[in-house]
Short mmCIF file of C-alpha atoms in Angstrom, two decimals:
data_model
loop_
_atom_site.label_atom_id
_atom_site.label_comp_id
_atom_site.label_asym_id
_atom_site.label_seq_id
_atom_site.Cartn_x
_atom_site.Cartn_y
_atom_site.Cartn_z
CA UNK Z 1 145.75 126.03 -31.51
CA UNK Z 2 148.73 124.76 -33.79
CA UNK Z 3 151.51 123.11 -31.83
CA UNK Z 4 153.79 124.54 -33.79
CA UNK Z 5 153.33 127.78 -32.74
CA UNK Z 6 153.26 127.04 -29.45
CA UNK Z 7 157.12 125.62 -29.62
CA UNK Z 8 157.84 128.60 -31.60
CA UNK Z 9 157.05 130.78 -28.38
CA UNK Z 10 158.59 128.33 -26.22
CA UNK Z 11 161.64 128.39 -28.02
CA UNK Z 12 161.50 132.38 -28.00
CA UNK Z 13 160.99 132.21 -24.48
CA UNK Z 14 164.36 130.37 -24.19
CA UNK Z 15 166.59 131.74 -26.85
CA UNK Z 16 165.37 134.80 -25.51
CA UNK Z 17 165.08 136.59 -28.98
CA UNK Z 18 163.31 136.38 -32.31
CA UNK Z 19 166.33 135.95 -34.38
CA UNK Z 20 167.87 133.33 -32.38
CA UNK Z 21 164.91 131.22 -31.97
CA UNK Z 22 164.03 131.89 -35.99
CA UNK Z 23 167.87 130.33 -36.42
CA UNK Z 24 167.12 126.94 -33.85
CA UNK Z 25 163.43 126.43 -35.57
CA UNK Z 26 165.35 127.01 -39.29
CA UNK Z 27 162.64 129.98 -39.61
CA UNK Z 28 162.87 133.56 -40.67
CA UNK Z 29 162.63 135.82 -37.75
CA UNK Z 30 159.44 137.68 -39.48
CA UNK Z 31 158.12 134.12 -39.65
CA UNK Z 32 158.50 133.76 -36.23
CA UNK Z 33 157.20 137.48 -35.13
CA UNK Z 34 153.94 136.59 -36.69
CA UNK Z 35 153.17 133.82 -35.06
CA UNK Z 36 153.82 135.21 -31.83
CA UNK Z 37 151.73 138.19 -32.95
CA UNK Z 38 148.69 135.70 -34.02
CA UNK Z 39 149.05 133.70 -30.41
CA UNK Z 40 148.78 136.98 -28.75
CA UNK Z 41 145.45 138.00 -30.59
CA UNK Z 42 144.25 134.79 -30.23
CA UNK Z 43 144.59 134.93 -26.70
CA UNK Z 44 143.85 138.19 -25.78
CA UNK Z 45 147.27 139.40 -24.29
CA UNK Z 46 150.87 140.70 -25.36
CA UNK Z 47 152.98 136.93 -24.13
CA UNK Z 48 156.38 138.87 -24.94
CA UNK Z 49 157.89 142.16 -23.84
CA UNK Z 50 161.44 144.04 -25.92
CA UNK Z 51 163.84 144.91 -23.42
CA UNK Z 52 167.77 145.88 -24.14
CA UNK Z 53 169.02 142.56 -25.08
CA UNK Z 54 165.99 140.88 -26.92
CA UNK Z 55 162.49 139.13 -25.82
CA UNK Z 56 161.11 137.93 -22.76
CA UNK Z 57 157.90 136.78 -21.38
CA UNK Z 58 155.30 138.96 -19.69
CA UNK Z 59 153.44 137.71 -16.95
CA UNK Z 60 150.82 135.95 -18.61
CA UNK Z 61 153.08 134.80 -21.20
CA UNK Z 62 155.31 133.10 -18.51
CA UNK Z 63 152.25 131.62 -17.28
CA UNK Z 64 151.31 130.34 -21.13
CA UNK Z 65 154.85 128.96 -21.16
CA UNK Z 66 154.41 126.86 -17.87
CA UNK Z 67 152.05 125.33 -19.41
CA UNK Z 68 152.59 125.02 -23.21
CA UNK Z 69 155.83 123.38 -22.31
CA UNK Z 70 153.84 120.72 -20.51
CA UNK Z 71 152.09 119.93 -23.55
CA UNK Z 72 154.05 119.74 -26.05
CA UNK Z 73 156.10 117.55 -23.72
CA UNK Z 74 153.20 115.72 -23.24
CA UNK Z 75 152.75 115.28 -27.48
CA UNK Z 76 156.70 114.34 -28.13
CA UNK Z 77 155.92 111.57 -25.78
CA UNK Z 78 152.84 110.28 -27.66
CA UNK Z 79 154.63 110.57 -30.85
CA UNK Z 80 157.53 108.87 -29.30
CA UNK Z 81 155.42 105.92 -28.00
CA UNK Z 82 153.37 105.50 -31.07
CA UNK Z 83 156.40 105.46 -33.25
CA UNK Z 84 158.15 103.07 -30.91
CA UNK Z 85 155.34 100.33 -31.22
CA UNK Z 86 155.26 100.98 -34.83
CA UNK Z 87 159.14 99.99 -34.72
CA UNK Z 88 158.42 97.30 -31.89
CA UNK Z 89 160.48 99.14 -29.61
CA UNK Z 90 159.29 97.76 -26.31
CA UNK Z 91 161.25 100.52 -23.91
CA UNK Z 92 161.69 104.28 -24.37
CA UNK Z 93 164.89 105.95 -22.57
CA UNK Z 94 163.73 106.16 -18.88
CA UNK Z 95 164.72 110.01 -17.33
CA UNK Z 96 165.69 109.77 -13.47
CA UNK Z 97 165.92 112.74 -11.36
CA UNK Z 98 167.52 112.90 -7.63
CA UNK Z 99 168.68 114.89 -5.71
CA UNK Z 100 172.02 115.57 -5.09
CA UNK Z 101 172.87 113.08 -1.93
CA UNK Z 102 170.84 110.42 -3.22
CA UNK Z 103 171.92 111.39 -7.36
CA UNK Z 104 175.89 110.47 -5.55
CA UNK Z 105 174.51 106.80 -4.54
CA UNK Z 106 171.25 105.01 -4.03
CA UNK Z 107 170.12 105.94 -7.42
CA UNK Z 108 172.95 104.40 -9.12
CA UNK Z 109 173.14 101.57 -7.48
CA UNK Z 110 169.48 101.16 -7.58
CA UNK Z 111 169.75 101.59 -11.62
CA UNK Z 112 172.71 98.47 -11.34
CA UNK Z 113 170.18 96.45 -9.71
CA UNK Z 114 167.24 97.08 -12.63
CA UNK Z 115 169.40 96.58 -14.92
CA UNK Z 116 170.74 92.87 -13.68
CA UNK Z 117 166.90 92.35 -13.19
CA UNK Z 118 165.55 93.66 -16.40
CA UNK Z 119 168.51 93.58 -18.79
CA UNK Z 120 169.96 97.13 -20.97
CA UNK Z 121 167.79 100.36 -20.46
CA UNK Z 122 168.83 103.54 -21.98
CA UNK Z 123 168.55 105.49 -19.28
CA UNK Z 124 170.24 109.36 -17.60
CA UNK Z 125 170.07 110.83 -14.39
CA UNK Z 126 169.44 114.71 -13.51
CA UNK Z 127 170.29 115.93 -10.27
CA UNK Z 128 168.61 119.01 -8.97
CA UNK Z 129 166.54 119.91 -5.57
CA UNK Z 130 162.95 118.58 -4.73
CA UNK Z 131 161.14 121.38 -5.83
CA UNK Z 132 162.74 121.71 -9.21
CA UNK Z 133 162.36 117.74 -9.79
CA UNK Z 134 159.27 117.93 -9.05
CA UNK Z 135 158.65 120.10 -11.52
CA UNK Z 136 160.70 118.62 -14.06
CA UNK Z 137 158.04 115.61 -13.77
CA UNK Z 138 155.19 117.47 -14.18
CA UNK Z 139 156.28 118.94 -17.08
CA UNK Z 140 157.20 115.60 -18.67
CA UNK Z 141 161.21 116.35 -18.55
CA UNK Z 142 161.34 113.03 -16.13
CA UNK Z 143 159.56 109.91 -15.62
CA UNK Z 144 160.53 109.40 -12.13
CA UNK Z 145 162.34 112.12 -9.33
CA UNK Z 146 163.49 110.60 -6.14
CA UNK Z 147 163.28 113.15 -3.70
CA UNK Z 148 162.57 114.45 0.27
CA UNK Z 149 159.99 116.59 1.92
CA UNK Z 150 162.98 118.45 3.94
CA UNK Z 151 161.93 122.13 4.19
CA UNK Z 152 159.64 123.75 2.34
CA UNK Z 153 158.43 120.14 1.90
CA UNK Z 154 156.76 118.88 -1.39
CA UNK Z 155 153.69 120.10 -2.83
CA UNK Z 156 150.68 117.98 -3.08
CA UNK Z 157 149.53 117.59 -7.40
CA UNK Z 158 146.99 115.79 -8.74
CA UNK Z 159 148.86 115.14 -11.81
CA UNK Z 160 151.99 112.82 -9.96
CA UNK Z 161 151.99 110.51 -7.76
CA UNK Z 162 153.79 110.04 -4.91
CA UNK Z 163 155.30 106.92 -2.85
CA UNK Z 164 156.99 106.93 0.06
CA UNK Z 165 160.20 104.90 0.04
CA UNK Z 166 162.20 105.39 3.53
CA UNK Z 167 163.19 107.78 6.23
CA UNK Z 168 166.94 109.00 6.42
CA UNK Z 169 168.67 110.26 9.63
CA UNK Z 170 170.61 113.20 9.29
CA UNK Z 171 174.38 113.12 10.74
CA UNK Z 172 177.37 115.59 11.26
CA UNK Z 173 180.19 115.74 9.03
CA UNK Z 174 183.48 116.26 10.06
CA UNK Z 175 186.79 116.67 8.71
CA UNK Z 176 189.07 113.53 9.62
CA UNK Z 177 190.96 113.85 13.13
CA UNK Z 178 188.66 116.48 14.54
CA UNK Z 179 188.47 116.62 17.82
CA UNK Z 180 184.85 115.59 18.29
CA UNK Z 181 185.12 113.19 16.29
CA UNK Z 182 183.84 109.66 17.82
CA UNK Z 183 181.68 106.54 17.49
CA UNK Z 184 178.44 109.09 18.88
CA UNK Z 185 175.93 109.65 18.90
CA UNK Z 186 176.59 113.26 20.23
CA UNK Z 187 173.48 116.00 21.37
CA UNK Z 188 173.30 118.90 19.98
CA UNK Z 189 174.80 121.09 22.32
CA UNK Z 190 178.12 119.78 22.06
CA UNK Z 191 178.58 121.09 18.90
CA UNK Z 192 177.00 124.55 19.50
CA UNK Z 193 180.02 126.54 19.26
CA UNK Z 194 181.19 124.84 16.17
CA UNK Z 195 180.77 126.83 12.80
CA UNK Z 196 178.89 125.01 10.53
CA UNK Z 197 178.41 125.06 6.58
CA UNK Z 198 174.97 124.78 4.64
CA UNK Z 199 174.86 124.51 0.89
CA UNK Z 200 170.56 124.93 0.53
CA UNK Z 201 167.87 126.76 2.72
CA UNK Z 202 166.16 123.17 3.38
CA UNK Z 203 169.18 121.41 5.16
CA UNK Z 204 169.32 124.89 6.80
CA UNK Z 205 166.15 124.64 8.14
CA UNK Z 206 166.54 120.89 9.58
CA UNK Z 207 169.68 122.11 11.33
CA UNK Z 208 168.00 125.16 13.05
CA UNK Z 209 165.13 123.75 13.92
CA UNK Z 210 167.10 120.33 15.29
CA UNK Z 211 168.84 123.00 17.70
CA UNK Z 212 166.18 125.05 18.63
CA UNK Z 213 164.74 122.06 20.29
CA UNK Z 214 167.74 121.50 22.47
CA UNK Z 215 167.58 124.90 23.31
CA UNK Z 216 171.10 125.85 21.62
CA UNK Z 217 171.70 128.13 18.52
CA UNK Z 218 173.82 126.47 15.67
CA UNK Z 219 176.29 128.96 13.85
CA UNK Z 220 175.72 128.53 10.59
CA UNK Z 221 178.21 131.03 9.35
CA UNK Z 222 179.59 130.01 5.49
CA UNK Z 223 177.81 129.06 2.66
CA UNK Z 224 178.64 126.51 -0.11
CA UNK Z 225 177.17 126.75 -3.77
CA UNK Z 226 176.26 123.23 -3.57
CA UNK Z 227 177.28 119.77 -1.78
CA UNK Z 228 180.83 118.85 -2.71
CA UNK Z 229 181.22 122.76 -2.06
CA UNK Z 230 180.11 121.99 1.31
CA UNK Z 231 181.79 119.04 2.09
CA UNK Z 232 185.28 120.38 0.71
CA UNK Z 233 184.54 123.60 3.47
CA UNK Z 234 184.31 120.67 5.96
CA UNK Z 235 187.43 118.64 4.59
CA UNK Z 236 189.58 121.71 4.89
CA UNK Z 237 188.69 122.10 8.54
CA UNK Z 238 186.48 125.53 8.17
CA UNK Z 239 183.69 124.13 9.15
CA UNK Z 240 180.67 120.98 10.59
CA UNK Z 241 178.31 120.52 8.38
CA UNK Z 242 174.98 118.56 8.51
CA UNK Z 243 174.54 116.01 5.81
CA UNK Z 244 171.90 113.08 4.29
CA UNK Z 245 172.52 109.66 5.82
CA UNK Z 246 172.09 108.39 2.37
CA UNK Z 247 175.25 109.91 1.28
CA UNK Z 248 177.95 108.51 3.82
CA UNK Z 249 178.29 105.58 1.02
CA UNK Z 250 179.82 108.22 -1.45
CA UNK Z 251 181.65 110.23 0.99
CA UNK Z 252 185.24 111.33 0.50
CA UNK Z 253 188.26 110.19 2.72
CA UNK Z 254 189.23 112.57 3.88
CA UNK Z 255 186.04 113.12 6.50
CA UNK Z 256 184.10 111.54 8.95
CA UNK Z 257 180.30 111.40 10.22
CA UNK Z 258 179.14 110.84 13.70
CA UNK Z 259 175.48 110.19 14.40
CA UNK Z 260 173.76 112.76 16.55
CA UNK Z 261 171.18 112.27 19.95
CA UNK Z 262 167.44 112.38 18.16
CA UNK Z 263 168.63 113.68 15.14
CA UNK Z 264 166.71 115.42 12.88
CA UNK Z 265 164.95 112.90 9.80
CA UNK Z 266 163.27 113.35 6.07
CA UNK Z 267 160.94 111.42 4.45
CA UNK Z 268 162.19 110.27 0.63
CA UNK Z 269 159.81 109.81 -1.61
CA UNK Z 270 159.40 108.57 -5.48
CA UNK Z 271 157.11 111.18 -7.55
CA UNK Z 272 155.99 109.65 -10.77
CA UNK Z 273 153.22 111.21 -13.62
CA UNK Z 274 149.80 109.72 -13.44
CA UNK Z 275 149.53 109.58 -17.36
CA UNK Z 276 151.76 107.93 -19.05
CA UNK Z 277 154.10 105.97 -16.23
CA UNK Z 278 157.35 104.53 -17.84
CA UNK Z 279 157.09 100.80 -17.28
CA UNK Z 280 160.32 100.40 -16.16
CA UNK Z 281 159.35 102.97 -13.46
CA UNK Z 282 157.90 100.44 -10.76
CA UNK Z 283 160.99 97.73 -11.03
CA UNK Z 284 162.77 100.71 -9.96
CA UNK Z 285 161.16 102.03 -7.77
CA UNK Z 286 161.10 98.18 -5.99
CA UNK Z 287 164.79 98.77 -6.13
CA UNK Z 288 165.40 101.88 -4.48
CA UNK Z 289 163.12 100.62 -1.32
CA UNK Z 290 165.24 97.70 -1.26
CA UNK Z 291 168.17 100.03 -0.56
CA UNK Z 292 166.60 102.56 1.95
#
């Protein structure tokens, strides 16, 4: 099949229309209709479906996309490394993902530390939840995603690998000059009638199931969009909020963590592809267990 095609429905898939995609490729849309048309005979199955506002994939063609993007990843790389030998280009950019706690500090710092040891390295940092990282690897986007296996945990691929680089403790946060507030650690139960604040499903999960076990109920009654949205509900005194370890480096001034009685832990982990590895990827990764 011709690779060019292939980003022609990938790039339909994303524009989400003919004519918008024909204007990013610098084809006509009929150009562009065609091919789609010929991918579809040659596999067998419509890939795109009208509705009011343009193009998107049908089932099977979101399924061809999964993958198609994958390779054609997969080919800008070997283009990229073949043309960087040619040019005696020894390193290509190296693409880190993290999430957000660990995006906010041990990554950075662990990039400062690579870079004393190895000297410059283009390099950029994506921060985004496990599942999505994980993904992002797989599909070539990144050459390394530091993650955790906090709820739903992280699937097991052939096509990554994985290393295990710590355990972090969860802790409260609370705004500065709460009343609990203290050295701790504190159980459980003593902050059962607090409301708390939970920014993703995952942390939800640890914080349930860490109070479950002592028998108490935690009231997890606003959400925040994302971290900082759940940290500034805790700075402005609406709410507790269960956090990372990792992230009490980066915190803001104007709260405070206290560690709790057998508090609940994740596993972080480095996911890397089995083809291709960036070979700045392991000096990093030396790094980051250094840290944690």
């Amino acid at each position: 099949m011709d690779l060019m095609v292939w980003r022609a429905f990938v790039t339909v898939c994303r524009a989400g229309s003919l004519s918008a995609a024909a204007a990013e490729l610098n084809h006509t849309q009929s150009a562009v209709s065609r091919q789609i048309a010929g991918l579809e005979r040659q596999l067998g199955v419509p890939l795109v479906e009208r509705h009011a506002r343009g193009v998107r994939p049908t089932p099977a063609g979101e399924v061809f996309r999964r993958h198609a993007l994958a390779t054609l990843n997969e080919a800008d790389r070997a283009v990229r490394s073949v043309r960087d030998l040619r040019d005696g280009v020894c390193d290509r950019p190296l693409a880190i993902g993290a999430t957000p706690s660990l995006a906010a500090g041990v990554v950075p710092e662990a990039v400062r530390d690579l870079l004393k040891q190895t000297g410059p390295v283009r390099w950029s940092l994506l921060p985004g939840l496990s599942a999505q990282l994980h993904s992002r690897v797989v599909a070539g986007d990144l050459d390394i995603a530091v993650v955790t296996d906090a709820p739903p945990g992280l699937p097991a691929d052939p096509r990554t690998e994985r290393r295990l680089l710590g355990l972090d403790e969860m802790v409260v946060v609370l705004p500065t000059g709460h009343p609990l507030a203290g050295p701790g650690p504190v159980p459980i139960q003593a902050l059962a009638d607090q409301v708390w604040a939970e920014d993703n499903e995952g942390s939800a999960t640890l914080l349930r199931q860490h109070a479950a076990r002592a028998g108490v109920c935690a009231r997890i009654d606003l959400t925040a969009a994302d971290l900082p949205g759940k940290l500034a509900l805790v700075a402005t005194g609406h709410a507790i909020a269960l956090i990372p370890g990792v992230l009490t480096r980066a915190l803001r001034a104007d709260v405070t963590t206290m560690p709790l009685v057998d508090p609940p832990t994740r596993g972080i982990y480095a996911i890397t592809p089995r083809r291709d590895p960036h070979p700045r990827a392991a000096p990093l990764l030396d790094q980051l267990t250094t840290l944690l």
